[in-house]
CSV table of C-alpha atoms in Angstrom, one decimal:
chain,number,residue,atom,x,y,z
X,1,MET,CA,21.2,99.1,102.0
X,2,LEU,CA,20.9,97.5,98.1
X,3,LEU,CA,25.0,96.2,98.3
X,4,ALA,CA,24.4,94.7,102.2
X,5,LEU,CA,20.9,92.7,100.5
X,6,ALA,CA,22.9,92.0,97.1
X,7,SER,CA,26.4,91.0,100.2
X,8,LEU,CA,23.8,89.1,102.7
X,9,LEU,CA,20.8,87.2,100.3
X,10,PRO,CA,21.3,83.6,99.6
X,11,ALA,CA,22.4,83.5,95.9
X,12,PRO,CA,19.3,82.9,94.1
X,13,GLN,CA,19.3,80.0,92.0
X,14,PRO,CA,20.9,80.5,88.8
X,15,GLU,CA,17.4,79.5,86.3
X,16,VAL,CA,15.2,82.1,88.4
X,17,ARG,CA,14.3,85.0,87.3
X,18,LEU,CA,12.4,87.8,89.5
X,19,LEU,CA,9.4,89.0,86.4
X,20,SER,CA,9.3,85.5,84.3
X,21,ASP,CA,9.0,82.7,85.8
X,22,GLY,CA,9.2,78.9,83.9
X,23,TRP,CA,12.9,79.5,83.2
X,24,GLY,CA,15.9,76.3,82.7
X,25,SER,CA,15.9,72.7,81.6
X,26,SER,CA,12.1,70.6,82.0
X,27,SER,CA,14.6,68.3,82.2
X,28,PHE,CA,17.7,66.8,83.8
X,29,THR,CA,20.3,63.7,84.3
X,30,ASP,CA,20.7,61.4,86.7
X,31,PRO,CA,24.2,60.0,87.0
X,32,ASN,CA,23.0,57.7,89.6
X,33,LEU,CA,20.8,55.8,87.2
X,34,CYS,CA,23.4,55.9,84.3
X,35,VAL,CA,24.2,52.5,82.4
X,36,ASP,CA,28.2,51.4,83.9
X,37,THR,CA,30.0,51.0,80.9
X,38,SER,CA,32.8,48.5,83.1
X,39,ALA,CA,30.8,45.5,82.3
X,40,GLY,CA,30.7,46.1,78.6
X,41,GLN,CA,27.9,47.8,78.0
X,42,ALA,CA,26.3,50.9,76.0
X,43,PRO,CA,26.1,54.5,78.0
X,44,ARG,CA,23.2,55.0,78.8
X,45,MET,CA,21.4,58.1,80.3
X,46,VAL,CA,18.0,58.8,82.0
X,47,LEU,CA,16.8,62.0,81.7
X,48,ILE,CA,14.7,62.6,84.7
X,49,SER,CA,11.3,65.4,84.9
X,50,LYS,CA,11.5,68.4,86.4
X,51,THR,CA,9.1,71.5,87.4
X,52,PRO,CA,10.7,74.7,85.4
X,53,ALA,CA,12.3,77.2,88.4
X,54,ALA,CA,10.3,79.5,90.0
X,55,ALA,CA,11.5,82.4,92.4
X,56,ASP,CA,10.1,82.8,95.5
X,57,TRP,CA,10.6,85.9,97.6
X,58,GLN,CA,14.1,85.9,99.0
X,59,ASP,CA,15.0,84.9,95.6
X,60,ARG,CA,13.3,88.0,93.7
X,61,LEU,CA,14.5,90.4,96.4
X,62,ALA,CA,18.3,89.5,95.8
X,63,LEU,CA,17.0,90.2,92.1
X,64,LEU,CA,16.1,93.2,92.7
X,65,ALA,CA,18.8,94.3,94.2
X,66,LYS,CA,21.6,92.7,92.1
X,67,TYR,CA,19.6,94.2,89.1
X,68,LEU,CA,18.9,97.9,90.6
X,69,LEU,CA,23.0,97.8,92.3
X,70,TRP,CA,25.3,96.6,89.4
X,71,GLY,CA,22.1,96.9,86.6
X,72,LEU,CA,21.4,100.1,86.7
X,73,LEU,CA,22.7,102.6,90.1
X,74,LEU,CA,26.3,101.4,89.6
X,75,PRO,CA,26.1,103.3,86.0
X,76,VAL,CA,24.7,106.0,87.1
X,77,PHE,CA,26.5,107.2,89.8
X,78,ALA,CA,29.7,106.5,87.5
X,79,LEU,CA,29.0,108.7,85.3
X,80,ALA,CA,27.9,111.6,87.7
X,81,ALA,CA,31.5,111.1,88.6
X,82,LEU,CA,32.7,111.7,84.9
X,83,PHE,CA,30.1,114.7,85.0
X,84,ARG,CA,31.4,116.1,88.5
X,85,ILE,CA,35.2,116.2,87.2
X,86,SER,CA,34.5,117.2,84.1
X,87,ARG,CA,32.7,120.9,85.5
X,88,ARG,CA,36.2,121.3,87.7
X,89,PRO,CA,39.3,122.9,86.6
X,90,PHE,CA,41.3,119.7,84.6
X,91,GLY,CA,44.6,119.5,86.6
X,92,THR,CA,47.0,116.6,86.1
X,93,LEU,CA,45.4,114.1,87.6
X,94,SER,CA,42.0,114.8,86.1
X,95,ALA,CA,43.8,115.0,82.8
X,96,SER,CA,45.5,111.4,83.5
X,97,PHE,CA,42.7,109.8,85.1
X,98,VAL,CA,41.0,110.3,81.7
X,99,ALA,CA,43.5,109.2,79.4
X,100,VAL,CA,45.3,106.0,81.4
X,101,GLY,CA,42.2,105.3,84.1
X,102,LEU,CA,39.5,105.6,81.8
X,103,LEU,CA,40.7,104.9,78.2
X,104,GLY,CA,43.1,102.3,79.2
X,105,ILE,CA,42.5,100.6,82.7
X,106,ALA,CA,38.7,100.4,81.9
X,107,PRO,CA,38.7,99.0,78.4
X,108,ALA,CA,41.0,96.5,80.0
X,109,TRP,CA,38.3,95.8,82.6
X,110,PHE,CA,34.9,95.6,80.7
X,111,GLN,CA,36.8,93.3,78.0
X,112,TRP,CA,39.1,90.7,79.7
X,113,THR,CA,36.0,88.3,80.2
X,114,LEU,CA,35.4,88.1,76.3
X,115,ASN,CA,39.2,88.9,74.8
X,116,PRO,CA,40.2,85.3,73.7
X,117,GLY,CA,43.8,87.5,74.9
X,118,PHE,CA,43.4,87.4,78.6
X,119,VAL,CA,42.2,83.0,78.4
X,120,SER,CA,46.1,83.2,76.6
X,121,LEU,CA,47.8,85.4,79.0
X,122,ARG,CA,46.7,83.4,81.9
X,123,GLN,CA,47.5,79.7,80.4
X,124,ALA,CA,51.3,81.6,80.0
X,125,LEU,CA,51.2,82.9,83.3
X,126,GLY,CA,49.3,79.4,85.3
X,127,ILE,CA,52.3,77.3,83.6
X,128,TRP,CA,54.8,79.6,84.2
X,129,LEU,CA,53.8,78.9,87.7
X,130,VAL,CA,52.9,75.4,88.2
X,131,GLU,CA,56.5,74.6,86.6
X,132,ARG,CA,58.7,77.1,89.6
X,133,TRP,CA,56.0,75.6,92.0
X,134,SER,CA,54.1,72.7,93.1
X,135,PRO,CA,50.0,72.3,92.0
X,136,SER,CA,48.2,73.2,95.0
X,137,GLU,CA,44.8,74.9,95.2
X,138,SER,CA,45.7,77.9,96.6
X,139,LEU,CA,47.1,78.3,93.5
X,140,PHE,CA,44.7,79.0,91.3
X,141,PRO,CA,43.7,82.0,92.9
X,142,LEU,CA,46.8,83.2,92.7
X,143,ILE,CA,46.9,82.3,88.9
X,144,ASP,CA,44.0,84.2,88.2
X,145,ALA,CA,45.1,87.2,90.2
X,146,THR,CA,47.9,87.5,88.5
X,147,ALA,CA,46.7,87.6,85.3
X,148,LEU,CA,43.8,89.7,85.7
X,149,LEU,CA,46.5,92.6,87.1
X,150,VAL,CA,49.0,91.8,84.0
X,151,TRP,CA,46.7,92.4,82.3
X,152,LEU,CA,45.0,96.0,83.6
X,153,ALA,CA,48.5,97.0,83.4
X,154,GLY,CA,48.9,96.3,79.6
X,155,GLY,CA,45.7,97.7,79.0
X,156,ALA,CA,47.0,101.3,81.0
X,157,LEU,CA,50.3,101.1,79.3
X,158,LEU,CA,49.3,100.0,75.6
X,159,CYS,CA,46.2,101.8,75.2
X,160,GLY,CA,46.2,104.4,78.6
X,161,GLY,CA,49.9,105.0,77.6
X,162,ALA,CA,49.0,105.9,74.0
X,163,THR,CA,46.0,108.1,74.6
X,164,PHE,CA,48.3,109.7,76.9
X,165,VAL,CA,50.7,110.1,74.6
X,166,ALA,CA,49.0,111.4,71.5
X,167,THR,CA,47.1,113.8,73.9
X,168,TRP,CA,50.6,115.4,74.6
X,169,ALA,CA,52.3,115.1,71.5
X,170,ALA,CA,49.2,116.6,69.8
X,171,ALA,CA,49.3,119.7,72.3
X,172,ARG,CA,52.7,120.5,71.9
X,173,LEU,CA,52.8,120.5,68.7
X,174,VAL,CA,49.9,123.4,68.6
X,175,ARG,CA,51.4,125.0,72.1
X,176,LEU,CA,48.6,124.1,73.5
X,177,ASP,CA,48.0,122.6,77.4
X,178,TRP,CA,47.8,119.2,77.2
X,179,ARG,CA,45.4,119.2,79.9
X,180,ALA,CA,43.3,121.2,78.4
X,181,LEU,CA,43.0,119.2,75.1
X,182,ALA,CA,42.4,116.4,77.3
X,183,ARG,CA,39.2,117.7,78.7
X,184,ASP,CA,37.8,116.7,74.9
X,185,LEU,CA,38.5,112.9,75.8
X,186,LEU,CA,35.1,113.1,78.1
X,187,PRO,CA,32.7,111.8,75.1
X,188,LEU,CA,35.5,109.0,75.0
X,189,ALA,CA,35.6,108.3,78.6
X,190,GLY,CA,32.1,108.7,78.7
X,191,VAL,CA,30.7,106.2,76.3
X,192,THR,CA,33.4,104.1,77.3
X,193,LEU,CA,32.3,103.8,80.7
X,194,LEU,CA,28.5,103.5,79.5
X,195,LEU,CA,28.4,100.9,77.3
X,196,GLY,CA,30.8,98.7,79.6
X,197,LEU,CA,29.2,99.1,82.9
X,198,THR,CA,25.5,98.8,81.5
X,199,MET,CA,26.8,95.0,80.1
X,200,ASP,CA,25.4,93.8,83.0
X,201,SER,CA,22.5,95.3,82.5
X,202,ALA,CA,22.1,94.3,79.1
X,203,LEU,CA,22.4,90.6,80.2
X,204,TYR,CA,19.7,91.0,82.9
X,205,LEU,CA,17.5,92.2,80.5
X,206,ARG,CA,17.8,89.4,77.8
X,207,GLY,CA,17.4,87.3,80.8
X,208,GLU,CA,14.4,88.6,81.6
X,209,GLY,CA,13.1,87.9,77.8
X,210,ALA,CA,13.4,91.1,77.1
X,211,ASN,CA,13.8,92.1,73.2
X,212,LEU,CA,17.2,93.0,72.4
X,213,ASP,CA,17.5,93.4,69.0
X,214,TRP,CA,17.6,97.0,69.2
X,215,LEU,CA,21.0,97.0,71.2
X,216,PRO,CA,23.7,97.0,68.8
X,217,GLY,CA,22.6,99.7,66.4
X,218,PHE,CA,22.3,102.0,69.9
X,219,ARG,CA,25.9,101.1,70.9
X,220,ALA,CA,26.9,101.5,67.7
X,221,SER,CA,25.0,104.6,67.6
X,222,LEU,CA,26.9,106.1,71.0
X,223,LEU,CA,30.5,105.5,69.5
X,224,THR,CA,29.8,107.3,66.3
X,225,LEU,CA,28.7,110.0,68.2
X,226,ALA,CA,31.2,109.6,70.9
X,227,VAL,CA,34.2,109.3,68.1
X,228,GLY,CA,32.5,112.2,65.7
X,229,ALA,CA,32.6,115.0,69.3
X,230,SER,CA,35.6,114.0,70.7
X,231,THR,CA,37.4,114.1,67.5
X,232,TRP,CA,35.8,118.0,66.1
X,233,LEU,CA,36.0,119.3,70.1
X,234,GLY,CA,39.9,118.3,69.4
X,235,TRP,CA,40.3,119.9,66.1
X,236,ARG,CA,38.4,122.7,67.2
X,237,ARG,CA,40.9,123.6,69.5
X,238,MET,CA,43.8,123.1,68.0
X,239,GLN,CA,42.5,125.5,65.0
X,240,THR,CA,41.0,127.9,67.6
X,241,VAL,CA,43.5,127.8,70.1
X,242,GLY,CA,46.4,127.0,68.9
X,243,ALA,CA,49.5,128.2,67.0
X,244,GLY,CA,52.0,126.6,65.0
X,245,GLY,CA,52.8,126.4,61.2
X,246,THR,CA,50.3,124.4,59.1
X,247,ALA,CA,52.5,121.0,58.7
X,248,ASN,CA,51.9,121.1,63.3
X,249,ARG,CA,48.6,121.5,62.4
X,250,VAL,CA,47.9,118.6,60.3
X,251,LEU,CA,50.0,115.9,62.4
X,252,ALA,CA,48.7,117.2,66.0
X,253,GLY,CA,45.3,115.9,64.3
X,254,LEU,CA,46.4,112.7,62.9
X,255,LEU,CA,47.6,112.0,66.4
X,256,TRP,CA,44.5,113.0,67.7
X,257,LEU,CA,42.5,110.7,65.6
X,258,LEU,CA,44.7,108.3,67.5
X,259,PRO,CA,42.7,107.8,70.7
X,260,ALA,CA,39.2,107.5,69.2
X,261,ALA,CA,40.8,105.0,66.6
X,262,LEU,CA,41.0,102.9,70.0
X,263,VAL,CA,37.6,103.7,71.6
X,264,ALA,CA,35.6,102.7,68.0
X,265,LEU,CA,38.5,99.1,68.0
X,266,ASN,CA,37.8,98.6,72.0
X,267,GLY,CA,33.6,98.9,70.6
X,268,TRP,CA,34.2,97.3,67.7
X,269,LEU,CA,36.0,94.1,69.5
X,270,MET,CA,33.7,93.9,72.1
X,271,PHE,CA,30.2,94.7,71.3
X,272,PHE,CA,30.5,93.0,67.6
X,273,HIS,CA,32.7,91.1,67.1
X,274,TRP,CA,33.5,88.7,70.5
X,275,THR,CA,29.2,88.5,70.7
X,276,ASN,CA,27.8,85.3,71.8
X,277,ARG,CA,25.4,83.6,73.4
X,278,TYR,CA,26.5,84.8,77.1
X,279,HIS,CA,27.3,88.1,75.8
X,280,VAL,CA,24.3,90.9,74.7
């Protein structure tokens, strides 16, 4: 029902809020009243006063549906699905999904609007396509879609592939089933989903005027706990269940640090390095 409401209701005005009215600018520039500079006159803009935005009942209903659907229910359902996966025997499909999907594709999806590298990729693809086809309005959606698909594939190949190979190699060194070791990636996958899917929740809260000064510390704490938990679980499994000599165990432990390091790096980039006025 929430999805239907969010899809069918008219989009609320950009400046309205669910619980706090009076947002937005108190004036605007009327282009029809601006001085024409073609006669050699200095440019002059005319500011027109306006009443700050106030939401009507349709705006509030649309905002409520959006907040509940994308800000609350989506993160809850995603974490519930991950919990169900963790309760079942870990087969090849589940282990690959966690390593490549949740720790490769998911981080790439969460960061594509923030990473300057995506802008460079989109520009490079745009130049390549424009040089081969005549520019048209239908070409720009193709550029966006192609850039996003290439970006997600790159995330799956680089981050997901590195996590998969590191887990498989570490398990091989200590004679473990790599799927059992991949289960210990779940804390990293859980915090990646939680922090990524609640980015919109944070934006909604800030838009309503909530004080989010505590959020960076909270995110850093969750990342630290997840990295520590996953590292400890994997090391404990390799020491208690695994076999092999000391050199193999040490090398396996170093390989096991790679997935945690990738998650920590992604979290630092997204929530501390690329932070700006449009991202909470």
